[in-house]
PDB file of C-alpha atoms in Angstrom:
ATOM      1  CA  MET A 308       3.470 -17.775  -0.360  1.00 42.00           C
ATOM      2  CA  GLY A 309       2.443 -18.518   2.680  1.00 39.00           C
ATOM      3  CA  ALA A 310      -1.465 -18.909   4.342  1.00 36.00           C
ATOM      4  CA  ALA A 311      -1.300 -15.003   4.571  1.00 39.00           C
ATOM      5  CA  ALA A 312      -0.419 -14.056   1.262  1.00 39.00           C
ATOM      6  CA  VAL A 313      -2.430 -16.848  -0.210  1.00 34.00           C
ATOM      7  CA  GLY A 314      -5.398 -15.613   1.133  1.00 38.00           C
ATOM      8  CA  VAL A 315      -4.343 -11.714  -0.010  1.00 38.00           C
ATOM      9  CA  ALA A 316      -4.309 -13.534  -3.273  1.00 37.00           C
ATOM     10  CA  VAL A 317      -7.377 -14.795  -3.879  1.00 33.00           C
ATOM     11  CA  SER A 318      -9.289 -11.872  -2.356  1.00 37.00           C
ATOM     12  CA  LEU A 319      -7.725 -10.079  -5.206  1.00 36.00           C
ATOM     13  CA  VAL A 320      -8.517 -12.468  -7.855  1.00 32.00           C
ATOM     14  CA  LEU A 321     -11.582 -12.548  -6.051  1.00 30.00           C
ATOM     15  CA  THR A 322     -12.295  -8.526  -6.287  1.00 31.00           C
ATOM     16  CA  PHE A 323     -10.050  -7.322  -9.077  1.00 30.00           C
ATOM     17  CA  VAL A 324     -12.367  -6.721 -11.670  1.00 27.00           C
ATOM     18  CA  VAL A 325     -14.683  -4.613  -9.081  1.00 28.00           C
ATOM     19  CA  ASP A 326     -13.412  -1.709  -8.866  1.00 31.00           C
ATOM     20  CA  ARG A 327      -8.614   1.072  -2.916  1.00 31.00           C
ATOM     21  CA  GLY A 328      -3.750   7.565   0.440  1.00 36.00           C
ATOM     22  CA  ASP A 329      -2.299  10.715   1.825  1.00 41.00           C
ATOM     23  CA  ASP A 330      -1.785  13.723   3.499  1.00 41.00           C
ATOM     24  CA  ASP A 331      -2.310  12.039   6.896  1.00 42.00           C
ATOM     25  CA  GLY A 332       0.963  10.925   8.615  1.00 38.00           C
ATOM     26  CA  LYS A 333       1.822   7.826   6.974  1.00 50.00           C
ATOM     27  CA  GLY A 334       1.089   9.191   3.836  1.00 41.00           C
ATOM     28  CA  GLY A 335      -0.790   5.869   2.659  1.00 40.00           C
ATOM     29  CA  GLY A 336      -4.611   6.085   3.488  1.00 39.00           C
ATOM     30  CA  GLY A 337      -4.505   9.578   4.829  1.00 38.00           C
ATOM     31  CA  HIS A 338      -3.874   8.672   8.172  1.00 36.00           C
ATOM     32  CA  THR A 339      -1.541   9.709  11.174  1.00 34.00           C
ATOM     33  CA  VAL A 340       1.443   8.318  12.129  1.00 38.00           C
ATOM     34  CA  ALA A 341       0.916   8.849  16.124  1.00 33.00           C
ATOM     35  CA  ALA A 342       0.268   5.730  17.794  1.00 33.00           C
ATOM     36  CA  SER A 343      -1.666   5.402  15.230  1.00 41.00           C
ATOM     37  CA  SER A 344      -1.653   3.592  11.457  1.00 45.00           C
ATOM     38  CA  SER A 345      -1.599   6.986   9.568  1.00 49.00           C
ATOM     39  CA  ALA A 346       1.336   7.507   7.406  1.00 51.00           C
ATOM     40  CA  PRO A 347       4.207  10.270   7.934  1.00 36.00           C
ATOM     41  CA  GLY A 348       4.386  13.218   5.508  1.00 36.00           C
ATOM     42  CA  ALA A 349       5.482  12.220   2.213  1.00 38.00           C
ATOM     43  CA  SER A 350       6.778  15.857   1.742  1.00 37.00           C
ATOM     44  CA  GLN A 351      10.168  14.623   4.964  1.00 44.00           C
ATOM     45  CA  SER A 352      11.118  11.819   3.271  1.00 47.00           C
ATOM     46  CA  THR A 353      14.840  11.791   0.359  1.00 46.00           C
ATOM     47  CA  ASP A 354      14.423  10.041  -2.675  1.00 46.00           C
ATOM     48  CA  VAL A 355      16.889   7.749  -3.350  1.00 46.00           C
ATOM     49  CA  SER A 356      17.088   5.272  -6.738  1.00 45.00           C
ATOM     50  CA  PRO A 357      16.664   1.844  -5.542  1.00 47.00           C
ATOM     51  CA  SER A 358      18.515  -1.237  -7.436  1.00 42.00           C
ATOM     52  CA  PRO A 359      16.009  -4.293  -6.896  1.00 42.00           C
ATOM     53  CA  SER A 360      17.438  -7.896  -7.695  1.00 42.00           C
ATOM     54  CA  PRO A 361      14.684 -10.241  -9.156  1.00 41.00           C
ATOM     55  CA  SER A 362      14.363 -13.234  -6.930  1.00 43.00           C
ATOM     56  CA  ALA A 363      14.526 -16.811  -8.157  1.00 40.00           C
ATOM     57  CA  SER A 364      11.381 -17.775  -7.308  1.00 51.00           C
ATOM     58  CA  GLY A 365       7.848 -16.347  -6.209  1.00 56.00           C
ATOM     59  CA  PRO A 366       4.690 -15.304  -7.651  1.00 64.00           C
ATOM     60  CA  GLU A 367       4.643 -14.693 -11.279  1.00 80.00           C
ATOM     61  CA  LEU A 368       5.168 -11.248 -11.818  1.00 89.00           C
ATOM     62  CA  PRO A 369       3.343  -8.918 -14.412  1.00 91.00           C
ATOM     63  CA  PRO A 370       5.253  -7.796 -17.251  1.00 93.00           C
ATOM     64  CA  GLY A 371       6.950  -4.497 -16.475  1.00 96.00           C
ATOM     65  CA  TYR A 372       7.276  -5.453 -12.491  1.00 97.00           C
ATOM     66  CA  ARG A 373      10.248  -6.465 -10.563  1.00 93.00           C
ATOM     67  CA  SER A 374      10.828  -8.064  -7.543  1.00 95.00           C
ATOM     68  CA  PHE A 375      12.619  -5.936  -4.305  1.00 96.00           C
ATOM     69  CA  ASP A 376      14.085  -7.364  -1.229  1.00 96.00           C
ATOM     70  CA  ASP A 377      13.578  -3.889   0.775  1.00 97.00           C
ATOM     71  CA  PRO A 378      15.949  -2.650   3.627  1.00 97.00           C
ATOM     72  CA  GLU A 379      13.027  -2.532   6.013  1.00 97.00           C
ATOM     73  CA  GLY A 380      12.747  -6.172   5.940  1.00 95.00           C
ATOM     74  CA  PHE A 381      10.009  -7.268   3.349  1.00 96.00           C
ATOM     75  CA  ARG A 382       9.935  -8.337   0.235  1.00 95.00           C
ATOM     76  CA  ILE A 383       7.733  -6.080  -2.486  1.00 96.00           C
ATOM     77  CA  ALA A 384       6.856  -5.901  -6.421  1.00 97.00           C
ATOM     78  CA  TYR A 385       6.603  -2.520  -8.440  1.00 98.00           C
ATOM     79  CA  PRO A 386       7.522  -0.965 -11.740  1.00 97.00           C
ATOM     80  CA  ASP A 387      10.771  -1.080 -13.340  1.00 96.00           C
ATOM     81  CA  GLY A 388      12.165   3.011 -13.011  1.00 96.00           C
ATOM     82  CA  TRP A 389      10.638   4.051 -10.114  1.00 98.00           C
ATOM     83  CA  THR A 390      12.313   5.220  -6.930  1.00 97.00           C
ATOM     84  CA  ARG A 391      12.288   4.293  -3.213  1.00 98.00           C
ATOM     85  CA  SER A 392      12.152   7.337  -0.288  1.00 97.00           C
ATOM     86  CA  THR A 393      11.191   6.329   3.327  1.00 97.00           C
ATOM     87  CA  VAL A 394      10.190   8.716   6.529  1.00 95.00           C
ATOM     88  CA  ALA A 395       9.953   8.271  10.031  1.00 96.00           C
ATOM     89  CA  SER A 396       7.559   6.480  11.975  1.00 94.00           C
ATOM     90  CA  THR A 397       6.527   6.376  15.614  1.00 90.00           C
ATOM     91  CA  TYR A 398       6.071   2.797  14.976  1.00 93.00           C
ATOM     92  CA  GLY A 399       7.069  -0.543  13.475  1.00 94.00           C
ATOM     93  CA  ILE A 400       9.002   0.073  10.044  1.00 96.00           C
ATOM     94  CA  ASP A 401      10.053   2.943   8.414  1.00 97.00           C
ATOM     95  CA  VAL A 402       7.046   4.471   5.612  1.00 97.00           C
ATOM     96  CA  VAL A 403       8.110   3.603   2.504  1.00 98.00           C
ATOM     97  CA  ASN A 404       7.146   4.866  -0.760  1.00 98.00           C
ATOM     98  CA  TYR A 405       7.993   3.440  -4.044  1.00 98.00           C
ATOM     99  CA  ARG A 406       7.078   6.645  -6.811  1.00 98.00           C
ATOM    100  CA  SER A 407       6.821   6.844 -11.166  1.00 97.00           C
ATOM    101  CA  GLY A 408       9.288   9.104 -12.175  1.00 96.00           C
ATOM    102  CA  ASP A 409       6.570  11.490 -12.766  1.00 95.00           C
ATOM    103  CA  GLY A 410       5.280  11.455  -9.517  1.00 95.00           C
ATOM    104  CA  GLU A 411       1.699  10.527 -10.616  1.00 96.00           C
ATOM    105  CA  HIS A 412       1.912   7.037  -9.194  1.00 97.00           C
ATOM    106  CA  ARG A 413       3.025   5.759  -5.803  1.00 97.00           C
ATOM    107  CA  LEU A 414       3.372   3.065  -3.397  1.00 98.00           C
ATOM    108  CA  GLN A 415       3.287   3.454   0.294  1.00 98.00           C
ATOM    109  CA  VAL A 416       4.143   0.551   2.601  1.00 98.00           C
ATOM    110  CA  TYR A 417       4.258   0.708   6.440  1.00 97.00           C
ATOM    111  CA  GLN A 418       3.391  -1.180   9.784  1.00 97.00           C
ATOM    112  CA  VAL A 419      -0.127  -1.043  11.622  1.00 95.00           C
ATOM    113  CA  ALA A 420      -0.504  -0.005  15.100  1.00 96.00           C
ATOM    114  CA  GLU A 421      -3.788  -0.893  16.015  1.00 96.00           C
ATOM    115  CA  PRO A 422      -4.756  -3.976  16.916  1.00 96.00           C
ATOM    116  CA  THR A 423      -6.488  -5.407  13.559  1.00 96.00           C
ATOM    117  CA  PRO A 424      -7.358  -4.099  10.251  1.00 97.00           C
ATOM    118  CA  ALA A 425     -10.609  -2.843  10.861  1.00 97.00           C
ATOM    119  CA  ALA A 426     -10.092  -1.343  14.016  1.00 97.00           C
ATOM    120  CA  SER A 427      -6.931   0.786  11.856  1.00 97.00           C
ATOM    121  CA  PHE A 428     -10.159   1.665   9.273  1.00 98.00           C
ATOM    122  CA  GLU A 429     -12.522   2.530  12.153  1.00 97.00           C
ATOM    123  CA  LEU A 430      -9.754   4.772  13.741  1.00 97.00           C
ATOM    124  CA  TYR A 431      -8.994   6.210  10.296  1.00 97.00           C
ATOM    125  CA  LEU A 432     -12.599   6.902   9.294  1.00 98.00           C
ATOM    126  CA  SER A 433     -13.006   8.389  12.766  1.00 97.00           C
ATOM    127  CA  ASP A 434     -13.603  12.511  13.380  1.00 96.00           C
ATOM    128  CA  GLN A 435     -10.109  12.353  15.501  1.00 93.00           C
ATOM    129  CA  THR A 436      -7.985  11.700  12.441  1.00 96.00           C
ATOM    130  CA  PRO A 437      -7.624  14.235   9.091  1.00 95.00           C
ATOM    131  CA  LYS A 438      -8.086  13.617   6.664  1.00 96.00           C
ATOM    132  CA  PRO A 439      -6.491  14.989   2.892  1.00 95.00           C
ATOM    133  CA  ASP A 440      -8.268  17.991   1.205  1.00 95.00           C
ATOM    134  CA  GLY A 441     -11.628  16.919  -0.765  1.00 96.00           C
ATOM    135  CA  PHE A 442     -11.601  13.018   0.927  1.00 98.00           C
ATOM    136  CA  ARG A 443     -14.432  11.450  -0.415  1.00 97.00           C
ATOM    137  CA  LYS A 444     -14.681   7.620   0.761  1.00 98.00           C
ATOM    138  CA  LEU A 445     -15.991   5.346  -2.056  1.00 97.00           C
ATOM    139  CA  GLY A 446     -15.857   1.969   0.051  1.00 97.00           C
ATOM    140  CA  LEU A 447     -14.305  -0.191   2.511  1.00 98.00           C
ATOM    141  CA  GLN A 448     -14.022  -4.232   1.965  1.00 96.00           C
ATOM    142  CA  THR A 449     -13.654  -6.809   4.573  1.00 95.00           C
ATOM    143  CA  LEU A 450     -11.417  -9.255   2.330  1.00 93.00           C
ATOM    144  CA  ASP A 451     -11.311 -12.165   5.648  1.00 92.00           C
ATOM    145  CA  ASP A 452     -11.350 -15.508   4.088  1.00 88.00           C
ATOM    146  CA  GLY A 453     -10.686 -17.380   6.861  1.00 85.00           C
ATOM    147  CA  SER A 454      -6.467 -17.505   6.182  1.00 85.00           C
ATOM    148  CA  PHE A 455      -6.342 -13.962   5.809  1.00 88.00           C
ATOM    149  CA  THR A 456      -7.201 -10.759   7.448  1.00 93.00           C
ATOM    150  CA  GLY A 457      -7.633  -7.778   5.545  1.00 96.00           C
ATOM    151  CA  THR A 458      -9.787  -4.500   4.895  1.00 97.00           C
ATOM    152  CA  ARG A 459      -9.550  -2.145   1.866  1.00 98.00           C
ATOM    153  CA  LEU A 460     -10.785   1.317   1.311  1.00 98.00           C
ATOM    154  CA  GLU A 461     -11.092   3.075  -1.694  1.00 98.00           C
ATOM    155  CA  TYR A 462     -11.133   7.147  -1.427  1.00 98.00           C
ATOM    156  CA  THR A 463     -10.057  10.324  -3.719  1.00 97.00           C
ATOM    157  CA  ALA A 464      -8.560  13.358  -2.409  1.00 97.00           C
ATOM    158  CA  GLY A 465      -8.669  16.680  -3.960  1.00 97.00           C
ATOM    159  CA  SER A 466      -5.033  16.807  -2.807  1.00 95.00           C
ATOM    160  CA  LEU A 467      -2.314  15.262  -1.090  1.00 94.00           C
ATOM    161  CA  LYS A 468       0.242  17.099   1.071  1.00 91.00           C
ATOM    162  CA  GLY A 469       3.750  16.586  -0.828  1.00 90.00           C
ATOM    163  CA  GLU A 470       2.761  15.316  -3.899  1.00 95.00           C
ATOM    164  CA  PRO A 471       1.979  17.052  -7.486  1.00 94.00           C
ATOM    165  CA  ASP A 472      -0.849  18.770  -8.049  1.00 95.00           C
ATOM    166  CA  ILE A 473      -2.475  16.031 -10.281  1.00 95.00           C
ATOM    167  CA  GLY A 474      -6.335  16.833 -10.083  1.00 96.00           C
ATOM    168  CA  THR A 475      -8.365  14.144  -8.309  1.00 97.00           C
ATOM    169  CA  TRP A 476      -6.168  11.424  -6.555  1.00 97.00           C
ATOM    170  CA  HIS A 477      -7.673   7.354  -6.446  1.00 97.00           C
ATOM    171  CA  VAL A 478      -6.151   5.400  -3.865  1.00 98.00           C
ATOM    172  CA  TYR A 479      -6.567   1.823  -2.669  1.00 98.00           C
ATOM    173  CA  ASP A 480      -5.385   1.358   0.993  1.00 98.00           C
ATOM    174  CA  GLU A 481      -5.586  -2.324   2.066  1.00 98.00           C
ATOM    175  CA  ARG A 482      -4.307  -3.033   5.283  1.00 98.00           C
ATOM    176  CA  PHE A 483      -3.619  -6.951   6.442  1.00 96.00           C
ATOM    177  CA  VAL A 484      -2.079  -9.222   8.632  1.00 95.00           C
ATOM    178  CA  ALA A 485       0.994 -10.958   6.642  1.00 94.00           C
ATOM    179  CA  SER A 486       2.623 -14.317   7.704  1.00 91.00           C
ATOM    180  CA  ASP A 487       4.438 -12.575  10.540  1.00 92.00           C
ATOM    181  CA  GLY A 488       1.212 -11.440  12.715  1.00 93.00           C
ATOM    182  CA  ALA A 489       2.130  -8.155  12.131  1.00 95.00           C
ATOM    183  CA  ILE A 490      -0.557  -5.650  10.704  1.00 97.00           C
ATOM    184  CA  TYR A 491       0.980  -3.931   7.648  1.00 97.00           C
ATOM    185  CA  ALA A 492      -0.809  -1.224   5.000  1.00 98.00           C
ATOM    186  CA  ILE A 493       0.135  -1.073   1.379  1.00 98.00           C
ATOM    187  CA  ALA A 494      -1.867   1.880  -0.482  1.00 98.00           C
ATOM    188  CA  ALA A 495      -1.668   2.401  -4.387  1.00 98.00           C
ATOM    189  CA  TYR A 496      -1.862   5.885  -5.460  1.00 98.00           C
ATOM    190  CA  GLY A 497      -2.804   7.703  -9.018  1.00 97.00           C
ATOM    191  CA  PRO A 498      -4.554   9.982 -11.127  1.00 96.00           C
ATOM    192  CA  ASP A 499      -8.780   9.793 -10.740  1.00 96.00           C
ATOM    193  CA  ALA A 500      -9.165  10.693 -14.463  1.00 94.00           C
ATOM    194  CA  ASP A 501      -7.135   7.937 -15.543  1.00 90.00           C
ATOM    195  CA  GLY A 502      -9.732   5.242 -14.362  1.00 88.00           C
ATOM    196  CA  HIS A 503      -9.189   3.109 -11.738  1.00 90.00           C
ATOM    197  CA  ALA A 504      -7.579  -0.128 -12.787  1.00 92.00           C
ATOM    198  CA  ASP A 505      -3.510   0.843 -12.390  1.00 93.00           C
ATOM    199  CA  GLU A 506      -3.875   1.122  -8.868  1.00 96.00           C
ATOM    200  CA  LEU A 507      -5.816  -1.847  -8.735  1.00 96.00           C
ATOM    201  CA  GLU A 508      -3.046  -3.527 -10.190  1.00 95.00           C
ATOM    202  CA  LEU A 509      -0.171  -1.524  -8.299  1.00 97.00           C
ATOM    203  CA  LEU A 510      -1.874  -3.088  -5.292  1.00 97.00           C
ATOM    204  CA  ALA A 511      -3.142  -6.261  -6.321  1.00 95.00           C
ATOM    205  CA  THR A 512       1.119  -6.938  -7.205  1.00 96.00           C
ATOM    206  CA  ALA A 513       2.265  -5.818  -4.441  1.00 97.00           C
ATOM    207  CA  VAL A 514       0.254  -7.117  -1.814  1.00 95.00           C
ATOM    208  CA  THR A 515       0.266 -10.559  -3.473  1.00 92.00           C
ATOM    209  CA  TRP A 516       4.634 -10.346  -3.836  1.00 93.00           C
ATOM    210  CA  PHE A 517       4.566  -8.915  -0.161  1.00 95.00           C
ATOM    211  CA  CYS A 518       6.535 -11.227   2.439  1.00 94.00           C
ATOM    212  CA  PRO A 519       8.198  -9.894   5.636  1.00 93.00           C
ATOM    213  CA  GLN A 520      11.633 -11.246   6.423  1.00 85.00           C
ATOM    214  CA  ALA A 521      10.274 -13.299   9.993  1.00 74.00           C
ATOM    215  CA  GLY A 522       6.961 -14.442   7.895  1.00 67.00           C
ATOM    216  CA  THR A 523       6.963 -18.078   5.830  1.00 74.00           C
ATOM    217  CA  CYS A 524       5.969 -17.181   1.801  1.00 78.00           C
ATOM    218  CA  ASP A 525       6.230 -20.240  -0.228  1.00 60.00           C
ATOM    219  CA  ASP A 526       7.739 -19.385  -3.378  1.00 56.00           C
ATOM    220  CA  THR A 527       6.067 -22.300  -5.440  1.00 35.00           C
ATOM    221  CA  SER A 528       6.129 -20.004  -8.651  1.00 36.00           C
ATOM    222  CA  ALA A 529       9.002 -19.605 -10.714  1.00 31.00           C
ATOM    223  CA  ASN A 530       9.149 -16.297 -12.713  1.00 33.00           C
TER     224      ASN A 530
END
């Protein structure tokens, strides 16, 4: 992939062995979707079953994942058998949610309005932005490495609006500058009770595979 994606991959490789919402407005990271990068409530979305087609080339996918060219204008990868839904946003692309069949795991993608990933999280973590019930910040990591600009928030929440009651949720929310120059967020959600490795794999795969239509992504590894 291009420089931005490569930077993402490098950052993820370096941090993969370490241990990243909603109720918000964008549904992912617990933000609000007004003029900011929060996500619209998941309860407003309508589920449909996507029919992804594997790409001819690209970063190598983990077993059980497939590539998908989303109608919102980006390529991503997520586990086989998941469903897709969208929620209208007041900024950029619609908020896109991919969910597991049992609803206990989710990937969320949306565009960020703030000028930088760091500024987006500064707004989200401020008192003026509502948080999910039981929100607890676990960490905020800067992933900048010279060729990649991104920040990752890790947190837990007792419940998420429009999502099933599974106990405590664990969330990784990463916001980064993509190869088209726009700022996107990808958030991975899952039960805190089963550990954090599954959410981190979801996030790592989705971000590494992410490619906006207007960007330049070098597909050098065949599937």
